[in-house]
Each structure stands twice: as structure tokens, then as C-alpha cells.
Amino acid sequence: MRPLITTFCGLIAILCVLFLVHKLLRFGHRDKRLPPGPPTIPILGNAHLIPSHGLHLKFKEWSDKYGNIFSLKIGAGTVIVLSDRRAVHDLIGKRSAIYSERPLDNNSEVAFGGENFAFLHATPSWRAQRKVASQYLAPKSIDDKIAPIQEAETCQLVHDLLETPDQFFAHIKRVTASIAAIAIFGFRAPTVDSHWTTINPTCEPGSYLPIEQFPILKYIPDRWAPSKARAKHCYRAVTAIWVDARKRVEKRRQNGDERSSMADRVLSGEVKFDVPLTPTQLSNFFGTLHQGGADTTSSMVLTHVLYLAKHPLVQHKARLELDCVCGTERMPTWADFKDLPYINCIIKEGLRLRPVSPVGVPHRVSRDDWFDGLLIPKDATIFFPPHALNSPFEDPETYNPDRFLGRPKLAMDYAGSPDYMNRDHYAYGGGRRICVGIHLAERMQWRIVGKLLWAFEIKPAVDEETGKSVNLDLDAYVDGFLMQPAPYKVRFTPRSEKHARIIQQDFKNIEDFLKKWE
Ligand code: HEM
């Protein structure tokens, strides 16, 4: 009897081992109902194929090979990449009720403390924050309240470039940070080293353990996982900065100095959230908006300047319009938008060709869904990379603002249109999560590029040793959380004595207005 029991137990043990091996080999395996994708290997799936840099280029390569809708397996997780405009329109747009979550990611939840509304899941609190932000940043509200600030700040930018053109990187960072700081906190950044220019924290969570995809990693003790401590530190450091920012506004208000910023309106009770926020959540809400507004826009402006310096003919075309509408008497303002359509073409082409986030910000689907017979499983991470959605354009890798002649509207008009093949670009994302600052961003870029082109010839710098123009490398980008051009050198030469005089005069006229925000 005993040998029979032993044999039976042995059999059970072998079956258990076989089951576990089978389970292990299936872990990371692609379900046949999913969109196609690169072959998987056990456990990792496709995780070993993800490059540390240039993910947008890899996405493009995979979409050419496996189709415009492809999938990746990262351990237990699924990633779906949409490089198809119809799919983006149908899923991210029309079905946005289930495609508006953010990916499950324990590390960023710790790093943001669940308080950065750009990374919140689609909770009632996210909806409440989004509502307040989008009302304040709606076109009419911006054109009523923020427009004079934007015009004045861009006048200072042009003046700064006249005085110290070599510092153009810093000047461009200052102006976007200052406009965002006035709009959100009611304070400005008068110089490149002032508090509100340098406030933006650069704390990024860095590399970390992908617990959602490989659940076994959660058993690694905290002391062996420095990323966990880093994420906690990140939350504390960033929150401290934004709490301090909110307190500065409160102190100013206590001294009887009430202004018309978003923070002032919330703190005065004029604006209320449908779901109340704690003081710390409120600080992080303001901070998220400032962060979203400042560096994204300056990175884009630096792209516009880089490409303009390399393309004198594009500058020339813009100036034909500028000279006709404004002459040498005045700089362009937003009121000239309709009469200067080529500036809008330049903005669109920069955003299309070099979006700050070429893979886009991922969404997550909240339940199983189907598209063209393909399964999009619950909790899959959804990318719709702007870079891969350029296919309707002829010669998409070439910089050519002319391609947007005949498309005179702003990005939001095309994003909301059912004519998805005519959409200009996807640089602001899509669906219910589309960039909440899109109207401010469009106006900031237009005002800056319009004034720069009116005021200066933008040319590559001259090498002091050779006396020749330096080469500007259009592919030299720093690939971080945001893509921005690596440092480069250009010259800003005033177009004439008269242009320089107008710049000086305009600056004198706005100096006192801007001082009110210091
Ligand atoms: C050229 C400038 C800008 C670009 C290219 C840009 C791009 C983006 C993108 C791609 C997203 C993700 C959209 C999605 O998930 O589908 C986003 C979200 C966001 N942006 Fe912008 N953005 C810019 C300027 C701004 C400005 C000026 C602000 C605020 C003042 C802002 C605040 C935000 C916020 C708060 C979110 C998160 C929205 C949410 O998750 O509901 N951005 N932006």
C-alpha cells in the first residue's frame, strides 16, 4: 500500500510542477485575441525589447511591421499602441468614458501622492479639478484676464533678447514660467534667476520596479528597492515647494493685496471644487498647472526658434505677412491672429514634427473593449503617439509649415472635429484628458513666435574661430520626461533701428503694468 501512496504523491507533485512551469511559460504570453505585436518570451513578454531612449521611433518601427494597432506584453500587463487616426477618434474620442484613466503605476502614485491631477485616475476629484482648471483656462477667460499679461510679458521677452541675446534659452524659460505663475499664483518672474522662474521642481521618479506588470516584485523589501524611497522623497520635495507657493499667495492676500489669479479666486471662495480639496491637495493642484504650463511651452518655443533659424525662407514668408499687417510701426498682437495665418502654420508644424512628448501621455481603458475584432483588455495601457499619427502628411519628416496653409484654426478646433484625417497634430493628447492648458499654450506660442519674427532675423550663431555659421543639428534633442532641443546657438539680430526703437518703447510702456505682479 505504502509504495502506491508514494507514487500517487509523486504524481501530484509532478503535475503541480508541470502546472507551475506551464503558468510561468504563459506569463508574458500574448492572448490570440489581442492586436498583433513582436514575439514574446516567457515571463518578460516584450519587456526586454523596450529601448531606454527613442521609444517613439521604436513604436513607429513596430507599427510599420505589425500594423497600425499593435500590442506589447510587459509581464502580466498589456500595452496597446494606436497609430491609426480612426482608432484614436473612436476609442480615445468617442469612447472616452472608458479610455480616460491613467495607467496603473504604484510608483507614480507614491511619487505624486495621488495629488497630481495630470496623473490621477478618472475619479470624482480629478473631474472636479479638471472642471475648475478648464473654466479658468477657457478661451474667453484667458482673453479677458490673461491676455494683457501675455502681451506684456512677450514684450519683455523681445526686450531681453535685444539686451542679452546670448541668454535666449533662459529668457524663453523665464517668460513661460512667468506667464504661468501670474495666471496661477498672481506673481511674476521678472528675471531669469527670480523665484518664480526657478521654482519648477525637476524631481522625476527615475527607474523603478514595475510591480503592476511583475507582481512578485512587491515582495522585495523596501531597503533593497531605493526607488520606493526616491518616490516618497519626490512627493515630499515637490509638495513642499507648492505648499510654500500657496502660502505666499495667502500671505499677500492677508496683507490686503488681492489679485485675479486662479489661486486668488479659489482662496477667496469665488471658485469652488465639486469635491473639496485639502490644503495640500490644493497646493499640488496649483503646482500641477504651473508645471504643465511652463516647461512644456518653453520647450516648444525653443523648437520653433531652432527650426526657424535653420529655415530662413520660412521666416521670410512669415515676415511678408507681418510687414503687410503691422509694418514697422508696431509688434503683432493676438488681435492680428486672423490676418497672420502663417504664424499659426509655424506653431502647428513645430508641434507636429517635434511634440514635447513624442509617445504622448498614456491613458488606460477601464473595461474590456473591442475594436475591429481586436480585444482591448481592461486595464491595458493605451498609447497614441503623435509621432506615429503623421502618416496622412506628405513627406512627414520634413519641416514644412506650408502644409497647414488652408487650416487656419487653432489645435482644439481640429482635435474636436469628426474629420480626423484633417486633424493638424496630436501634440496635446486627446479625449477627456486633452491638455487642459491647450488654449493658453496656443496663445503663448503664437504671441512669442509672432513678436520674435517681427523683431529679429534669427540666424545660426557665428563660430568665433572659423568666422562661419555654426551647424544647427535638428536631431539633437534631450530625451527626458519632456523632449526639448539640446543647447544650441543662434543670433537674434534686430531687423532695423526702427524695430529696435519700437521694442524699447513698448517695454517702457509695459514696465509699470508688469511691476504690479511682483
Ligand atoms: C505647448 C505646450 C503644451 C503641450 C505640448 C502640452 C501637452 C500635453 C499633453 C500631451 C497632455 C496629456 C494629454 C492626454 O493625456 O491625452 C497634457 C495634459 C495636461 N496639460 Fe498640457 N501641454 C502644454 C501646455 C500646458 C499648459 C499651458 C498647461 C496649464 C497652464 C498645461 C496643463 C496640463 C494639465 C494639467 C494636463 C493634465 C490634464 C488631465 O490629465 O486631465 N499644459 N498636456
Coordinates of C-alpha atoms and ligand atoms in Angstrom, one line a residue:
M1 CA 0.0 0.0 0.0
R2 CA 2.8 2.4 1.0
P3 CA 4.6 2.4 -2.4
L4 CA 1.2 3.2 -4.1
I5 CA 0.7 6.2 -1.9
T6 CA 4.2 7.4 -2.5
T7 CA 3.7 7.0 -6.3
F8 CA 0.4 8.9 -6.1
C9 CA 2.0 11.8 -4.1
G10 CA 4.9 11.9 -6.6
L11 CA 2.4 12.1 -9.5
I12 CA 0.6 15.0 -7.8
A13 CA 3.9 16.8 -7.2
I14 CA 4.9 16.3 -10.8
L15 CA 1.5 17.6 -12.0
C16 CA 1.9 20.7 -9.7
V17 CA 5.4 21.4 -11.0
L18 CA 4.2 21.0 -14.6
F19 CA 1.2 23.3 -13.9
L20 CA 3.6 25.9 -12.4
V21 CA 6.0 25.6 -15.3
H22 CA 3.1 26.0 -17.8
K23 CA 1.8 29.0 -15.9
L24 CA 5.3 30.5 -15.8
L25 CA 5.8 29.9 -19.5
R26 CA 2.4 31.5 -20.3
F27 CA 3.2 34.6 -18.1
G28 CA 4.0 37.3 -20.6
H29 CA 2.4 35.4 -23.4
R30 CA 0.1 37.3 -25.9
D31 CA -3.6 36.3 -26.0
K32 CA -4.6 35.4 -29.6
R33 CA -7.5 37.9 -29.4
L34 CA -5.1 40.9 -28.8
P35 CA -3.7 43.0 -31.6
P36 CA -0.5 41.5 -33.1
G37 CA 2.9 42.5 -31.9
P38 CA 6.5 41.4 -31.5
P39 CA 7.0 37.8 -30.4
T40 CA 7.0 37.4 -26.7
I41 CA 9.3 35.4 -24.4
P42 CA 8.2 33.7 -21.2
I43 CA 7.8 35.9 -18.1
L44 CA 9.1 39.1 -19.7
G45 CA 6.8 39.2 -22.7
N46 CA 8.2 42.1 -24.7
A47 CA 9.7 44.0 -21.7
H48 CA 13.3 43.2 -22.9
L49 CA 12.6 45.0 -26.3
I50 CA 11.6 48.4 -24.8
P51 CA 14.5 50.8 -25.5
S52 CA 15.6 53.2 -22.8
H53 CA 15.7 56.1 -25.4
G54 CA 13.8 56.8 -28.6
L55 CA 10.6 54.8 -27.7
H56 CA 8.6 56.9 -30.3
L57 CA 11.0 55.6 -33.1
K58 CA 10.6 52.0 -31.9
F59 CA 6.8 52.5 -31.8
K60 CA 6.9 53.7 -35.4
E61 CA 9.1 50.7 -36.4
W62 CA 6.7 48.2 -34.8
S63 CA 3.6 49.9 -36.3
D64 CA 5.2 49.6 -39.8
K65 CA 5.9 45.9 -39.1
Y66 CA 2.8 44.7 -37.1
G67 CA 0.1 47.2 -38.2
N68 CA -1.3 50.5 -37.0
I69 CA -2.8 48.9 -33.9
F70 CA -0.3 46.6 -32.2
S71 CA 0.1 45.3 -28.7
L72 CA 3.0 44.7 -26.4
K73 CA 3.1 42.3 -23.4
I74 CA 5.1 43.6 -20.4
G75 CA 4.8 40.7 -17.9
A76 CA 1.2 40.5 -16.9
G77 CA 0.4 43.9 -18.4
T78 CA -0.8 44.8 -21.9
V79 CA 0.1 47.9 -23.9
I80 CA -1.9 48.8 -26.9
V81 CA -0.4 51.3 -29.4
L82 CA -2.7 53.2 -31.7
S83 CA -1.1 54.7 -34.8
D84 CA -4.4 54.8 -36.6
R85 CA -6.4 58.1 -36.6
R86 CA -9.7 56.3 -36.9
A87 CA -9.0 54.2 -33.9
V88 CA -7.9 57.3 -31.9
H89 CA -11.0 59.1 -32.9
D90 CA -13.3 56.2 -32.0
L91 CA -11.6 55.0 -28.8
I92 CA -9.9 58.0 -27.2
G93 CA -12.5 60.4 -28.5
K94 CA -16.0 58.8 -28.9
R95 CA -15.5 56.1 -26.1
S96 CA -13.6 58.5 -23.8
A97 CA -15.9 57.5 -20.9
I98 CA -13.8 54.3 -20.6
Y99 CA -10.5 55.5 -22.1
S100 CA -9.7 58.3 -19.7
E101 CA -7.9 56.5 -16.8
R102 CA -4.2 56.8 -16.3
P103 CA -2.1 53.6 -16.3
L104 CA -1.9 51.6 -13.0
D105 CA 1.5 52.6 -11.6
N106 CA 2.2 52.2 -7.9
N107 CA 5.5 54.2 -8.2
S108 CA 4.0 57.3 -9.7
E109 CA 1.1 57.1 -7.2
V110 CA 3.7 57.3 -4.4
A111 CA 5.8 59.9 -6.2
F112 CA 2.7 62.2 -6.8
G113 CA 0.9 61.2 -3.6
G114 CA -2.3 60.8 -5.7
E115 CA -2.3 64.6 -5.8
N116 CA -1.0 65.5 -9.3
F117 CA -4.2 65.8 -11.3
A118 CA -2.4 65.0 -14.6
F119 CA -1.7 61.5 -13.2
L120 CA -4.9 61.0 -11.2
H121 CA -7.3 58.2 -12.3
A122 CA -10.6 59.4 -13.6
T123 CA -12.0 59.9 -10.1
P124 CA -14.6 62.5 -8.9
S125 CA -11.7 64.5 -7.6
W126 CA -10.0 64.5 -11.0
R127 CA -13.3 65.6 -12.6
A128 CA -13.7 68.4 -10.0
Q129 CA -10.1 69.7 -10.6
R130 CA -10.4 69.4 -14.3
K131 CA -13.7 71.4 -14.2
V132 CA -12.1 74.3 -12.3
A133 CA -9.0 74.3 -14.4
S134 CA -10.8 74.2 -17.7
Q135 CA -13.2 77.0 -16.7
Y136 CA -10.3 79.3 -15.7
L137 CA -8.3 78.3 -18.8
A138 CA -11.2 78.6 -21.3
P139 CA -10.6 80.9 -24.3
K140 CA -12.9 83.7 -23.1
S141 CA -11.5 83.7 -19.6
I142 CA -7.9 83.8 -20.9
D143 CA -8.7 86.5 -23.4
D144 CA -10.4 88.6 -20.7
K145 CA -7.9 88.1 -17.8
I146 CA -4.6 86.7 -19.0
A147 CA -4.2 88.3 -22.5
P148 CA -2.7 91.7 -21.3
I149 CA -0.2 89.8 -19.2
Q150 CA 0.8 87.6 -22.1
E151 CA 1.2 90.6 -24.4
A152 CA 3.3 92.5 -21.8
E153 CA 5.5 89.5 -20.9
T154 CA 6.2 88.8 -24.5
C155 CA 7.2 92.4 -24.9
Q156 CA 9.7 92.0 -22.1
L157 CA 11.0 88.8 -23.8
V158 CA 11.7 90.7 -27.0
H159 CA 13.4 93.4 -25.0
D160 CA 15.5 90.9 -23.0
L161 CA 16.6 89.4 -26.4
L162 CA 17.6 92.8 -27.6
E163 CA 19.7 93.4 -24.5
T164 CA 21.3 89.9 -23.9
P165 CA 20.5 87.7 -26.9
D166 CA 23.0 85.0 -25.9
Q167 CA 20.8 84.1 -23.0
F168 CA 17.8 83.2 -25.1
F169 CA 17.3 79.8 -23.5
A170 CA 17.0 81.4 -20.1
H171 CA 14.8 84.3 -21.4
I172 CA 12.4 81.8 -23.0
K173 CA 12.2 79.7 -19.9
R174 CA 11.5 82.9 -17.8
V175 CA 8.7 84.2 -20.0
T176 CA 6.7 80.9 -20.0
A177 CA 7.3 80.4 -16.2
S178 CA 6.3 84.0 -15.5
I179 CA 3.1 83.9 -17.5
A180 CA 2.1 80.6 -15.8
A181 CA 3.0 82.0 -12.4
I182 CA 0.9 85.2 -12.9
A183 CA -2.1 83.2 -14.2
I184 CA -1.9 80.6 -11.4
F185 CA -0.4 82.4 -8.4
G186 CA -0.7 86.1 -9.3
F187 CA 3.1 86.6 -9.0
R188 CA 5.6 87.2 -11.8
A189 CA 9.2 86.2 -12.6
P190 CA 10.9 89.5 -13.5
T191 CA 14.4 88.0 -14.1
V192 CA 15.9 84.6 -15.2
D193 CA 17.0 83.8 -11.7
S194 CA 14.0 85.0 -9.8
H195 CA 11.9 82.7 -7.5
W196 CA 9.1 82.1 -9.9
T197 CA 11.4 81.2 -12.8
T198 CA 13.4 78.6 -10.9
I199 CA 10.5 77.2 -8.8
N200 CA 9.6 74.3 -11.1
P201 CA 10.8 71.1 -9.4
T202 CA 12.8 68.7 -11.6
C203 CA 12.2 65.7 -9.4
E204 CA 11.4 62.7 -11.6
P205 CA 10.8 59.3 -10.1
G206 CA 13.5 57.7 -12.4
S207 CA 13.7 54.0 -13.0
Y208 CA 11.7 51.7 -10.7
L209 CA 10.3 48.3 -10.1
P210 CA 7.3 47.6 -12.5
I211 CA 5.1 46.0 -9.7
E212 CA 1.9 46.0 -11.7
Q213 CA 3.4 44.0 -14.6
F214 CA 5.5 41.7 -12.3
P215 CA 3.5 41.4 -9.1
I216 CA 6.2 39.2 -7.4
L217 CA 8.4 42.3 -7.2
K218 CA 6.2 43.7 -4.5
Y219 CA 7.8 41.3 -2.0
I220 CA 11.2 42.9 -2.4
P221 CA 11.9 44.7 0.9
D222 CA 11.9 48.5 0.8
R223 CA 15.6 48.5 1.8
W224 CA 16.6 46.7 -1.4
A225 CA 14.4 49.0 -3.6
P226 CA 15.8 52.5 -3.4
S227 CA 13.2 53.6 -6.0
K228 CA 10.5 53.4 -3.3
A229 CA 12.4 55.8 -1.0
R230 CA 13.1 58.0 -4.0
A231 CA 9.4 58.2 -4.9
K232 CA 8.5 59.2 -1.3
H233 CA 11.2 61.8 -1.3
C234 CA 9.9 63.1 -4.6
Y235 CA 6.4 63.6 -3.2
R236 CA 7.7 65.4 -0.1
A237 CA 10.1 67.7 -2.0
V238 CA 7.6 68.7 -4.7
T239 CA 4.8 69.2 -2.2
A240 CA 6.9 71.4 0.0
I241 CA 7.5 73.7 -3.0
W242 CA 3.9 74.0 -3.9
V243 CA 2.7 74.4 -0.3
D244 CA 5.2 77.3 0.0
A245 CA 3.8 78.8 -3.2
R246 CA 0.3 78.7 -1.9
K247 CA 1.4 80.2 1.4
R248 CA 3.0 83.1 -0.4
V249 CA -0.4 83.8 -2.1
E250 CA -2.2 83.6 1.3
K251 CA 0.3 86.0 2.9
R252 CA 0.0 88.5 0.1
R253 CA -3.8 88.3 0.4
Q254 CA -3.6 88.8 4.2
N255 CA -1.7 92.0 3.5
G256 CA -4.7 93.2 1.6
D257 CA -3.2 92.6 -1.9
E258 CA -5.8 90.5 -3.7
R259 CA -5.2 89.8 -7.4
S260 CA -7.1 88.0 -10.2
S261 CA -5.1 84.7 -10.3
M262 CA -6.6 81.3 -10.2
A263 CA -5.2 80.8 -6.6
D264 CA -6.8 84.1 -5.5
R265 CA -10.1 83.1 -6.9
V266 CA -10.1 79.7 -5.2
L267 CA -8.8 81.1 -1.9
S268 CA -11.4 83.9 -1.9
G269 CA -14.1 81.2 -2.3
E270 CA -15.2 82.7 -5.6
V271 CA -14.5 79.3 -7.2
K272 CA -15.3 76.1 -5.5
F273 CA -14.4 72.4 -6.3
D274 CA -17.3 69.9 -6.5
V275 CA -15.1 67.6 -4.4
P276 CA -13.4 69.7 -1.7
L277 CA -9.5 69.5 -1.6
T278 CA -7.3 69.5 1.5
P279 CA -4.8 72.4 1.7
T280 CA -2.0 70.1 0.5
Q281 CA -4.1 68.8 -2.4
L282 CA -4.9 72.3 -3.3
S283 CA -1.2 73.3 -3.3
N284 CA -0.4 70.4 -5.6
F285 CA -3.4 71.3 -7.9
F286 CA -1.9 74.8 -8.4
G287 CA 1.6 73.3 -8.8
T288 CA 0.5 70.7 -11.4
L289 CA -0.9 73.6 -13.5
H290 CA 2.2 75.6 -13.2
Q291 CA 4.4 72.7 -14.1
G292 CA 2.1 71.8 -17.0
G293 CA 2.2 75.3 -18.3
A294 CA 5.8 76.4 -18.0
D295 CA 8.4 73.9 -19.3
T296 CA 6.2 72.3 -22.0
T297 CA 5.6 75.7 -23.6
S298 CA 9.3 76.8 -23.3
S299 CA 10.4 73.5 -24.9
M300 CA 8.1 74.1 -27.8
V301 CA 9.2 77.7 -28.3
L302 CA 12.8 76.5 -28.3
T303 CA 11.9 74.1 -31.0
H304 CA 10.2 76.8 -33.1
V305 CA 13.3 79.0 -32.8
L306 CA 15.7 76.2 -33.7
Y307 CA 13.7 75.3 -36.9
L308 CA 13.2 78.9 -37.8
A309 CA 17.0 79.6 -37.6
K310 CA 17.6 76.7 -39.9
H311 CA 14.8 77.8 -42.4
P312 CA 15.3 81.4 -43.4
L313 CA 12.7 81.1 -46.2
V314 CA 10.0 80.2 -43.6
Q315 CA 11.0 83.4 -41.7
H316 CA 10.8 85.4 -44.9
K317 CA 7.2 84.1 -45.6
A318 CA 6.1 85.0 -42.1
R319 CA 7.5 88.5 -42.4
L320 CA 5.8 89.2 -45.7
E321 CA 2.5 88.9 -43.7
L322 CA 3.9 90.7 -40.7
D323 CA 5.2 93.6 -42.6
C324 CA 1.9 93.9 -44.5
V325 CA -0.3 93.9 -41.3
C326 CA 2.0 95.6 -38.8
G327 CA 4.6 97.5 -40.8
T328 CA 7.5 98.8 -38.8
E329 CA 5.1 100.7 -36.5
R330 CA 4.0 98.0 -34.1
M331 CA 4.5 94.5 -32.9
P332 CA 1.8 91.9 -33.7
T333 CA -0.8 91.1 -31.0
W334 CA -3.4 88.3 -30.7
A335 CA -5.9 90.6 -32.3
D336 CA -4.0 90.0 -35.6
F337 CA -4.4 86.2 -35.4
K338 CA -6.8 86.0 -38.4
D339 CA -4.6 88.3 -40.6
L340 CA -1.4 86.4 -39.9
P341 CA -2.2 82.8 -40.6
Y342 CA 1.4 81.8 -41.4
I343 CA 2.4 82.2 -37.7
N344 CA -0.2 79.6 -36.8
C345 CA 1.2 77.3 -39.5
I346 CA 4.7 77.6 -37.9
I347 CA 3.3 76.7 -34.5
K348 CA 1.4 73.7 -35.9
E349 CA 4.4 72.4 -37.8
G350 CA 6.7 72.5 -34.7
L351 CA 4.1 70.7 -32.6
R352 CA 3.5 68.1 -35.3
L353 CA 7.2 67.4 -36.0
R354 CA 8.6 67.8 -32.6
P355 CA 5.9 67.3 -29.9
V356 CA 7.3 67.7 -26.4
S357 CA 6.0 64.1 -25.7
P358 CA 6.5 62.1 -28.9
V359 CA 5.0 59.0 -27.4
G360 CA 2.2 61.0 -25.8
V361 CA 0.9 60.6 -22.3
P362 CA -0.7 57.2 -21.9
H363 CA -4.3 56.5 -21.0
R364 CA -5.9 53.3 -19.6
V365 CA -9.1 51.6 -20.5
S366 CA -11.4 50.7 -17.6
R367 CA -13.1 47.6 -19.1
D368 CA -12.7 45.1 -21.9
D369 CA -13.4 46.6 -25.2
W370 CA -13.3 45.6 -28.9
F371 CA -12.1 47.4 -32.0
D372 CA -12.2 45.9 -35.5
G373 CA -12.4 42.4 -34.0
L374 CA -9.4 43.0 -31.7
L375 CA -9.5 42.8 -27.9
I376 CA -8.5 45.9 -25.9
P377 CA -8.4 44.3 -22.5
K378 CA -9.4 46.0 -19.2
D379 CA -6.6 48.0 -17.7
A380 CA -4.4 47.9 -20.9
T381 CA -2.2 51.0 -21.2
I382 CA -3.1 52.9 -24.3
F383 CA -0.6 55.0 -26.3
F384 CA -1.4 57.1 -29.3
P385 CA 2.0 58.6 -30.2
P386 CA 1.7 61.9 -32.0
H387 CA 4.8 61.0 -34.0
A388 CA 3.2 57.9 -35.4
L389 CA 0.0 59.6 -36.4
N390 CA 1.6 61.8 -39.0
S391 CA 1.0 59.4 -41.9
P392 CA -1.6 61.5 -43.8
F393 CA 1.0 64.1 -44.4
E394 CA 3.2 64.1 -47.5
D395 CA 6.9 63.7 -46.6
P396 CA 6.1 63.8 -42.8
E397 CA 9.7 64.0 -41.6
T398 CA 10.3 67.3 -43.5
Y399 CA 9.7 70.7 -41.8
N400 CA 7.2 72.5 -43.9
P401 CA 4.7 74.9 -42.3
D402 CA 3.1 75.5 -45.7
R403 CA 1.4 72.1 -45.3
F404 CA -1.0 73.9 -42.9
L405 CA -2.0 76.7 -45.3
G406 CA -5.8 76.4 -45.6
R407 CA -6.0 75.1 -42.0
P408 CA -6.3 78.4 -40.2
K409 CA -8.0 77.3 -36.9
L410 CA -6.4 76.5 -33.5
A411 CA -5.5 73.0 -32.4
M412 CA -8.6 72.5 -30.3
D413 CA -10.9 73.0 -33.2
Y414 CA -9.3 70.2 -35.1
A415 CA -9.0 67.9 -32.1
G416 CA -12.8 68.2 -31.5
S417 CA -13.7 67.7 -35.2
P418 CA -15.1 64.4 -36.6
D419 CA -12.9 64.9 -39.7
Y420 CA -10.0 63.1 -38.0
M421 CA -8.0 62.8 -41.2
N422 CA -7.8 66.6 -41.4
R423 CA -6.6 66.9 -37.7
D424 CA -3.4 69.0 -37.5
H425 CA -1.5 67.0 -34.9
Y426 CA -1.8 65.1 -31.6
A427 CA 0.7 67.1 -29.5
Y428 CA -1.9 68.0 -26.9
G429 CA -3.2 64.4 -26.5
G430 CA -6.9 63.7 -26.8
G431 CA -10.3 62.7 -25.4
R432 CA -11.4 63.9 -22.0
R433 CA -7.7 64.2 -20.9
I434 CA -6.7 66.5 -23.7
C435 CA -4.3 69.2 -22.4
V436 CA -6.3 71.5 -20.2
G437 CA -3.9 74.3 -20.9
I438 CA -4.2 74.0 -24.7
H439 CA -5.8 77.5 -25.2
L440 CA -3.2 79.2 -23.1
A441 CA -0.4 77.2 -24.8
E442 CA -1.6 78.1 -28.3
R443 CA -1.8 81.8 -27.5
M444 CA 1.6 81.8 -25.7
Q445 CA 3.4 80.3 -28.6
W446 CA 1.7 82.4 -31.2
R447 CA 2.4 85.7 -29.3
I448 CA 6.1 84.7 -28.7
V449 CA 6.8 83.5 -32.3
G450 CA 4.9 86.4 -33.9
K451 CA 6.8 89.1 -31.9
L452 CA 10.2 87.3 -32.4
L453 CA 9.7 87.1 -36.1
W454 CA 8.6 90.7 -36.4
A455 CA 11.5 92.0 -34.3
F456 CA 14.5 89.8 -35.3
E457 CA 16.3 87.9 -38.0
I458 CA 17.1 84.6 -36.4
K459 CA 20.3 83.0 -37.7
P460 CA 22.7 80.3 -36.6
A461 CA 25.5 81.8 -34.4
V462 CA 28.9 82.5 -35.9
D463 CA 31.8 80.4 -34.8
E464 CA 34.4 82.9 -33.4
E465 CA 37.4 80.8 -34.7
T466 CA 36.2 80.0 -38.2
G467 CA 34.0 83.0 -38.8
K468 CA 31.4 80.6 -40.3
S469 CA 27.9 79.9 -39.2
V470 CA 27.6 77.0 -36.7
N471 CA 25.7 74.0 -37.8
L472 CA 22.4 73.6 -36.1
D473 CA 21.6 69.9 -35.5
L474 CA 17.8 69.4 -35.8
D475 CA 18.0 66.0 -34.3
A476 CA 19.9 67.0 -31.1
Y477 CA 17.2 66.6 -28.6
V478 CA 17.3 65.8 -24.9
D479 CA 15.1 62.8 -24.4
G480 CA 13.6 63.1 -20.9
F481 CA 10.1 63.3 -19.5
L482 CA 9.8 66.2 -22.0
M483 CA 11.7 66.3 -25.3
Q484 CA 13.5 69.6 -25.7
P485 CA 16.3 70.7 -28.0
A486 CA 19.8 70.2 -26.6
P487 CA 21.5 73.6 -26.1
Y488 CA 22.2 75.3 -29.4
K489 CA 23.4 78.8 -30.5
V490 CA 21.6 81.3 -32.6
R491 CA 21.8 85.1 -33.2
F492 CA 18.8 87.4 -32.7
T493 CA 19.6 90.5 -34.9
P494 CA 17.1 93.4 -34.8
R495 CA 15.6 93.9 -38.2
S496 CA 16.2 97.7 -38.2
E497 CA 16.9 100.6 -36.0
K498 CA 13.2 101.4 -36.1
H499 CA 12.3 97.9 -35.0
A500 CA 14.7 98.2 -32.1
R501 CA 13.2 101.6 -31.1
I502 CA 9.7 100.1 -31.0
I503 CA 10.9 97.3 -28.8
Q504 CA 12.4 99.8 -26.4
Q505 CA 9.3 102.0 -26.4
D506 CA 6.9 99.1 -25.9
F507 CA 9.0 97.8 -23.0
K508 CA 8.8 101.3 -21.3
N509 CA 5.0 101.2 -21.7
I510 CA 4.5 97.9 -20.0
E511 CA 7.2 98.1 -17.3
D512 CA 4.8 99.6 -14.7
F513 CA 1.9 97.3 -15.6
L514 CA 4.2 94.2 -15.0
K515 CA 5.6 95.6 -11.7
K516 CA 2.1 95.2 -10.2
W517 CA 2.6 91.4 -10.3
E518 CA 5.9 91.4 -8.5
Ligands
HEM1 C1 3.0 73.6 -25.8 C2 2.5 73.4 -24.6 C3 1.9 72.2 -24.1 C4 1.9 70.9 -24.6 C5 2.5 70.4 -25.9 C6 1.1 70.1 -23.7 C7 0.8 68.7 -23.9 C8 0.0 68.0 -23.0 C9 -0.3 66.6 -23.2 C10 0.2 65.7 -24.4 C11 -1.1 66.2 -22.2 C12 -1.7 64.8 -22.0 C13 -3.0 64.7 -22.7 C14 -3.6 63.3 -22.7 O1 -3.4 62.6 -21.7 O2 -4.2 62.9 -23.7 C15 -1.3 67.3 -21.4 C16 -2.0 67.3 -20.2 C17 -2.1 68.4 -19.3 N1 -1.6 69.7 -19.5 FE1 -0.6 70.3 -21.2 N2 0.6 70.9 -22.7 C18 1.1 72.2 -22.9 C19 0.8 73.3 -22.1 C20 0.1 73.3 -21.0 C21 -0.3 74.4 -20.2 C22 0.0 75.9 -20.6 C23 -0.9 74.0 -19.1 C24 -1.5 74.8 -17.9 C25 -1.5 76.0 -17.7 C26 -1.0 72.5 -19.2 C27 -1.5 71.7 -18.2 C28 -1.8 70.4 -18.4 C29 -2.5 69.6 -17.4 C30 -2.9 70.0 -16.0 C31 -2.7 68.3 -18.0 C32 -3.3 67.1 -17.4 C33 -4.8 67.0 -17.9 C34 -5.5 65.8 -17.3 O3 -4.9 64.7 -17.1 O4 -6.7 65.8 -17.2 N3 -0.4 72.1 -20.3 N4 -0.6 68.4 -21.9

